[in-house]
Short mmCIF file of C-alpha atoms in Angstrom, two decimals:
data_model
loop_
_atom_site.label_atom_id
_atom_site.label_comp_id
_atom_site.label_asym_id
_atom_site.label_seq_id
_atom_site.Cartn_x
_atom_site.Cartn_y
_atom_site.Cartn_z
CA MET A 1 120.20 120.47 88.59
CA THR A 2 118.37 122.19 91.46
CA ALA A 3 120.20 122.41 94.76
CA PRO A 4 119.42 119.55 97.17
CA PRO A 5 118.32 120.28 100.76
CA GLN A 6 120.96 121.22 103.30
CA GLY A 7 122.90 118.24 104.57
CA VAL A 8 122.33 116.15 101.43
CA GLU A 9 125.45 114.96 99.59
CA VAL A 10 125.53 114.23 95.85
CA ASP A 11 127.65 111.45 94.34
CA HIS A 12 127.56 108.91 91.53
CA VAL A 13 128.49 105.34 90.69
CA GLU A 14 129.88 104.41 87.28
CA PHE A 15 128.47 101.34 85.53
CA PRO A 16 129.26 99.97 82.04
CA ALA A 17 125.95 101.36 80.74
CA GLY A 18 126.42 104.80 82.30
CA LYS A 19 126.53 106.61 85.61
CA ILE A 20 123.93 106.65 88.35
CA ARG A 21 123.70 109.88 90.31
CA TYR A 22 122.46 109.54 93.86
CA TYR A 23 121.84 111.63 96.96
CA ARG A 24 122.82 110.60 100.46
CA SER A 25 121.86 111.97 103.86
CA GLY A 26 121.87 110.84 107.48
CA ALA A 27 124.91 109.77 109.48
CA SER A 28 123.53 106.71 111.25
CA GLY A 29 120.61 104.33 111.57
CA PRO A 30 119.06 101.72 109.28
CA ALA A 31 119.21 102.29 105.53
CA ILE A 32 116.29 103.56 103.47
CA VAL A 33 116.24 103.78 99.66
CA LEU A 34 113.78 106.12 97.94
CA LEU A 35 112.84 105.37 94.32
CA HIS A 36 111.11 108.01 92.19
CA GLY A 37 108.59 107.57 89.38
CA GLY A 38 108.70 107.53 85.61
CA GLY A 39 107.86 110.19 83.05
CA LEU A 40 109.61 113.49 83.84
CA ASP A 41 110.44 112.57 87.42
CA ASN A 42 113.75 112.35 89.24
CA ALA A 43 115.08 111.89 92.76
CA MET A 44 114.79 115.50 93.91
CA LEU A 45 111.37 116.00 92.34
CA SER A 46 109.89 113.10 94.27
CA TRP A 47 111.79 113.15 97.53
CA ARG A 48 113.02 116.69 98.26
CA HIS A 49 110.81 117.06 101.35
CA ALA A 50 111.05 113.46 102.56
CA ILE A 51 114.85 113.21 102.74
CA PRO A 52 115.42 115.57 105.72
CA VAL A 53 112.54 114.00 107.65
CA LEU A 54 113.92 110.48 107.28
CA ALA A 55 117.61 111.42 107.67
CA ALA A 56 117.07 112.31 111.33
CA ASP A 57 116.96 108.59 112.16
CA HIS A 58 118.22 106.77 109.06
CA ARG A 59 120.85 106.61 106.36
CA VAL A 60 118.92 107.71 103.27
CA TYR A 61 119.94 106.87 99.69
CA VAL A 62 118.07 108.40 96.76
CA PRO A 63 119.18 107.48 93.21
CA ASP A 64 118.15 108.96 89.91
CA LEU A 65 116.96 105.91 87.99
CA PRO A 66 118.74 105.06 84.72
CA GLY A 67 117.92 107.52 81.93
CA GLN A 68 116.40 110.10 84.28
CA GLY A 69 117.71 113.06 86.25
CA GLY A 70 121.49 112.95 86.55
CA SER A 71 121.68 109.32 85.38
CA LEU A 72 122.06 110.33 81.75
CA PRO A 73 123.20 109.20 79.30
CA TRP A 74 122.27 105.55 79.82
CA HIS A 75 123.13 102.98 77.15
CA GLY A 76 120.55 100.24 76.73
CA ARG A 77 116.96 99.87 77.90
CA ALA A 78 116.21 100.83 81.49
CA ASN A 79 113.39 98.32 81.87
CA GLN A 80 112.11 96.54 85.01
CA ARG A 81 114.88 93.95 85.14
CA THR A 82 117.64 96.46 84.43
CA CYS A 83 116.43 98.79 87.18
CA GLU A 84 116.25 95.91 89.64
CA GLU A 85 119.84 94.97 88.80
CA VAL A 86 120.99 98.58 89.12
CA LEU A 87 119.42 98.71 92.58
CA ARG A 88 121.26 95.55 93.60
CA TRP A 89 124.56 97.00 92.33
CA LEU A 90 123.93 100.25 94.17
CA LEU A 91 123.25 98.49 97.47
CA ASP A 92 126.51 96.60 97.05
CA ALA A 93 128.38 99.82 96.20
CA TRP A 94 126.90 101.55 99.27
CA GLY A 95 127.72 98.61 101.52
CA VAL A 96 124.04 98.19 102.41
CA ARG A 97 123.12 94.61 103.28
CA ASP A 98 119.39 95.19 103.83
CA THR A 99 117.13 98.22 103.54
CA MET A 100 113.66 99.65 103.66
CA ILE A 101 112.52 100.68 100.15
CA VAL A 102 110.03 103.43 99.35
CA GLY A 103 108.85 103.43 95.75
CA LEU A 104 106.61 105.91 93.95
CA SER A 105 104.71 104.87 90.78
CA LEU A 106 107.36 103.28 88.52
CA GLY A 107 109.68 103.17 91.52
CA GLY A 108 107.06 101.10 93.34
CA SER A 109 107.21 98.49 90.61
CA ILE A 110 111.01 98.38 90.82
CA ALA A 111 110.82 98.08 94.61
CA THR A 112 108.24 95.28 94.47
CA GLY A 113 110.08 93.30 91.82
CA PHE A 114 113.39 93.66 93.65
CA THR A 115 111.83 92.49 96.92
CA LEU A 116 110.30 89.43 95.29
CA ARG A 117 113.67 88.59 93.75
CA HIS A 118 115.85 89.45 96.78
CA PRO A 119 113.63 89.10 99.87
CA ARG A 120 116.51 88.94 102.37
CA ARG A 121 117.73 92.39 101.35
CA VAL A 122 114.46 94.21 102.09
CA ARG A 123 113.22 94.93 105.64
CA GLY A 124 110.04 96.66 104.50
CA LEU A 125 108.23 98.28 101.58
CA VAL A 126 106.30 101.51 101.15
CA LEU A 127 104.47 101.66 97.81
CA VAL A 128 103.09 105.04 96.76
CA GLY A 129 100.62 105.03 93.86
CA SER A 130 102.63 102.04 92.68
CA GLY A 131 102.81 100.77 89.14
CA GLY A 132 103.17 97.12 88.19
CA LEU A 133 100.24 95.84 90.24
CA VAL A 134 97.52 95.34 87.63
CA ALA A 135 97.03 93.25 84.50
CA ARG A 136 95.66 96.13 82.42
CA LEU A 137 95.51 99.90 82.66
CA ASP A 138 92.47 102.09 82.25
CA ARG A 139 92.44 103.09 78.56
CA HIS A 140 95.14 100.47 78.09
CA LEU A 141 95.27 100.43 74.29
CA LEU A 142 95.46 104.23 74.13
CA SER A 143 98.36 104.23 76.59
CA TYR A 144 100.11 101.50 74.63
CA LEU A 145 99.79 103.42 71.35
CA ALA A 146 100.99 106.67 72.93
CA THR A 147 104.23 105.05 74.09
CA ARG A 148 104.79 103.59 70.61
CA VAL A 149 104.50 106.87 68.70
CA ASP A 150 107.87 108.58 69.12
CA LEU A 151 106.50 111.93 68.02
CA ILE A 152 104.17 112.07 71.03
CA GLY A 153 106.96 111.52 73.54
CA THR A 154 109.50 113.83 71.90
CA THR A 155 107.05 116.63 71.17
CA GLY A 156 105.68 116.44 74.69
CA ALA A 157 109.14 116.82 76.19
CA LYS A 158 109.98 119.83 74.00
CA LEU A 159 106.70 121.60 74.73
CA LEU A 160 106.93 121.09 78.49
CA ALA A 161 110.53 122.31 78.50
CA ARG A 162 109.63 125.55 76.70
CA HIS A 163 106.22 126.46 78.11
CA ARG A 164 105.86 126.84 81.87
CA GLY A 165 102.11 127.36 81.57
CA LEU A 166 101.71 124.03 79.82
CA ALA A 167 103.86 122.30 82.43
CA ARG A 168 101.77 123.85 85.19
CA ARG A 169 98.51 122.70 83.59
CA MET A 170 99.87 119.20 83.06
CA LEU A 171 100.82 118.96 86.71
CA ALA A 172 97.41 120.17 87.84
CA LYS A 173 95.57 117.73 85.59
CA ARG A 174 97.73 114.62 85.81
CA LEU A 175 99.68 114.63 89.06
CA PHE A 176 97.75 116.92 91.41
CA THR A 177 94.05 117.40 91.96
CA GLY A 178 94.01 121.04 90.90
CA ASP A 179 91.49 122.10 93.57
CA ARG A 180 93.87 123.57 96.16
CA PRO A 181 97.28 125.29 96.22
CA VAL A 182 100.27 122.96 96.04
CA PRO A 183 103.26 123.89 98.23
CA ASP A 184 106.21 125.25 96.17
CA LEU A 185 104.32 124.67 92.90
CA GLU A 186 106.49 127.08 90.92
CA SER A 187 109.65 125.25 91.99
CA ILE A 188 108.08 121.97 90.89
CA VAL A 189 107.22 123.50 87.50
CA ASP A 190 110.86 124.62 87.13
CA GLU A 191 112.14 121.15 87.99
CA VAL A 192 109.75 119.40 85.58
CA ALA A 193 110.71 121.80 82.77
CA ALA A 194 114.41 121.22 83.47
CA GLU A 195 113.93 117.45 83.37
CA ALA A 196 112.00 117.73 80.10
CA ALA A 197 114.76 119.86 78.56
CA GLN A 198 117.34 117.09 78.93
CA ARG A 199 115.10 114.21 77.86
CA ASP A 200 114.16 113.01 74.39
CA SER A 201 110.74 111.76 75.51
CA VAL A 202 108.19 112.22 78.28
CA PHE A 203 108.12 108.42 78.60
CA ALA A 204 110.68 106.39 80.53
CA ASP A 205 111.94 103.10 79.10
CA TRP A 206 109.99 101.20 81.79
CA GLN A 207 106.72 102.67 80.50
CA ARG A 208 107.44 101.62 76.92
CA ASP A 209 108.69 98.15 77.84
CA SER A 210 106.07 97.25 80.44
CA LEU A 211 103.04 98.05 78.28
CA GLY A 212 101.98 95.22 75.99
CA ARG A 213 99.26 95.67 73.40
CA ARG A 214 96.64 93.72 75.36
CA ALA A 215 98.08 93.51 78.87
CA MET A 216 100.91 94.65 81.11
CA ARG A 217 104.18 92.84 80.65
CA VAL A 218 105.06 93.76 84.24
CA ASN A 219 102.41 92.64 86.71
CA HIS A 220 103.46 91.70 90.24
CA GLY A 221 99.85 91.14 91.32
CA PRO A 222 99.85 87.32 91.15
CA HIS A 223 103.02 87.17 93.31
CA LEU A 224 102.19 89.66 96.06
CA ASP A 225 101.28 86.91 98.52
CA GLN A 226 104.96 85.91 98.48
CA LEU A 227 105.99 89.16 100.20
CA ARG A 228 106.92 88.51 103.81
CA CYS A 229 108.24 91.91 104.90
CA PRO A 230 106.01 94.69 106.32
CA VAL A 231 104.26 96.60 103.52
CA MET A 232 102.45 99.93 103.54
CA PHE A 233 100.54 101.39 100.60
CA ILE A 234 100.01 105.14 100.35
CA HIS A 235 97.68 106.43 97.66
CA GLY A 236 96.17 109.76 96.74
CA GLU A 237 92.39 109.60 96.87
CA ARG A 238 92.08 111.39 93.52
CA ASP A 239 95.00 109.78 91.68
CA SER A 240 94.20 109.92 87.95
CA VAL A 241 97.37 108.07 86.87
CA VAL A 242 97.12 104.93 89.02
CA PRO A 243 93.61 104.32 90.41
CA VAL A 244 93.38 103.87 94.15
CA SER A 245 91.60 100.56 93.53
CA SER A 246 94.92 99.01 92.48
CA SER A 247 96.41 99.62 95.92
CA ARG A 248 93.23 98.48 97.66
CA GLN A 249 93.30 95.20 95.76
CA ALA A 250 97.03 94.70 96.27
CA ALA A 251 96.80 95.34 100.00
CA THR A 252 94.28 92.54 100.41
CA ALA A 253 96.74 90.08 98.84
CA ILE A 254 99.52 90.75 101.38
CA SER A 255 99.20 89.53 104.94
CA GLY A 256 99.30 92.44 107.39
CA ALA A 257 99.65 95.14 104.74
CA GLN A 258 98.58 98.68 105.61
CA LEU A 259 96.73 101.04 103.26
CA HIS A 260 96.50 104.79 103.77
CA VAL A 261 94.50 106.90 101.33
CA ILE A 262 95.30 110.62 101.53
CA PRO A 263 92.11 112.64 100.94
CA GLY A 264 92.16 115.26 98.21
CA ALA A 265 95.55 114.19 96.85
CA GLY A 266 96.51 113.05 93.37
CA HIS A 267 99.40 110.94 92.07
CA TRP A 268 102.09 112.92 93.92
CA PRO A 269 100.84 113.08 97.53
CA ASN A 270 104.52 113.40 98.50
CA ARG A 271 104.61 116.87 96.91
CA GLU A 272 100.94 117.87 97.11
CA LYS A 273 100.49 117.11 100.82
CA PRO A 274 104.07 116.62 102.07
CA ASN A 275 103.32 117.04 105.78
CA GLU A 276 100.62 114.35 105.80
CA PHE A 277 102.65 112.07 103.57
CA ASN A 278 105.89 112.40 105.55
CA ALA A 279 104.10 111.79 108.86
CA LEU A 280 102.76 108.46 107.56
CA LEU A 281 106.12 107.52 106.11
CA ARG A 282 108.14 108.39 109.20
CA GLU A 283 105.79 106.55 111.55
CA PHE A 284 105.98 103.37 109.46
CA VAL A 285 109.75 103.29 108.97
CA ASN A 286 110.59 104.29 112.55
CA ALA A 287 108.39 101.51 113.92
CA ARG A 288 110.51 99.04 111.95
CA ALA A 289 113.95 100.52 112.48
#
């Protein structure tokens, strides 16, 4: 585990299926929950630079989702419904009645599903390159097959844990644009390799469970018009994991939704262009505090 930023506390909550590690910062103000993505992501990888920015005015809670980061081992499948329930349990454990939720990729799907199910507990949503918004993926069948072949997931995790160069190239190709220096890239490579070393697959349970052979089993798209809280989409212009078109289409379905596309950024604008990303995030959440 890499050290969290100064002023960030680390704790955990025990559940029957396992423990959930979380980070907490900020002494006062409205609550914000930050949800990271799937694959080899975890709370610190996604939100290291955002936590101090938000904690100046808010109480910030950042969990490792089940089966990722410090929330291992986890018994049972950490699918969409399970992660939504874990979020509800965590809010109860933290004594948080309602919150703003920021979700990246897989975390965006969890945030959206939770808000649709528990609208009174969510004051606003920020969805960053969010999953769960389309009926089919690009190269859908190939993605489906990859998640079904255990050897691909396990071999990928072992290789990325042992070979920094491979991890660096994967980041440049899949999560960043590769055409400009990424702040603290070597630290990110270390964190990805450390996450891979403790995992038995590069795929999270959500990725395996949400992908059907012909279509997504998790698709919030038809229900987005039911969202009544303020919503902002942030998307990297050159995201090769989740196309920016998915956020454009989703934003049109939600009354009053904002869309901000960060030029020259990939799937992790939060780490590739943290200053631009955090400025957008802070402006949105502070306006609704």
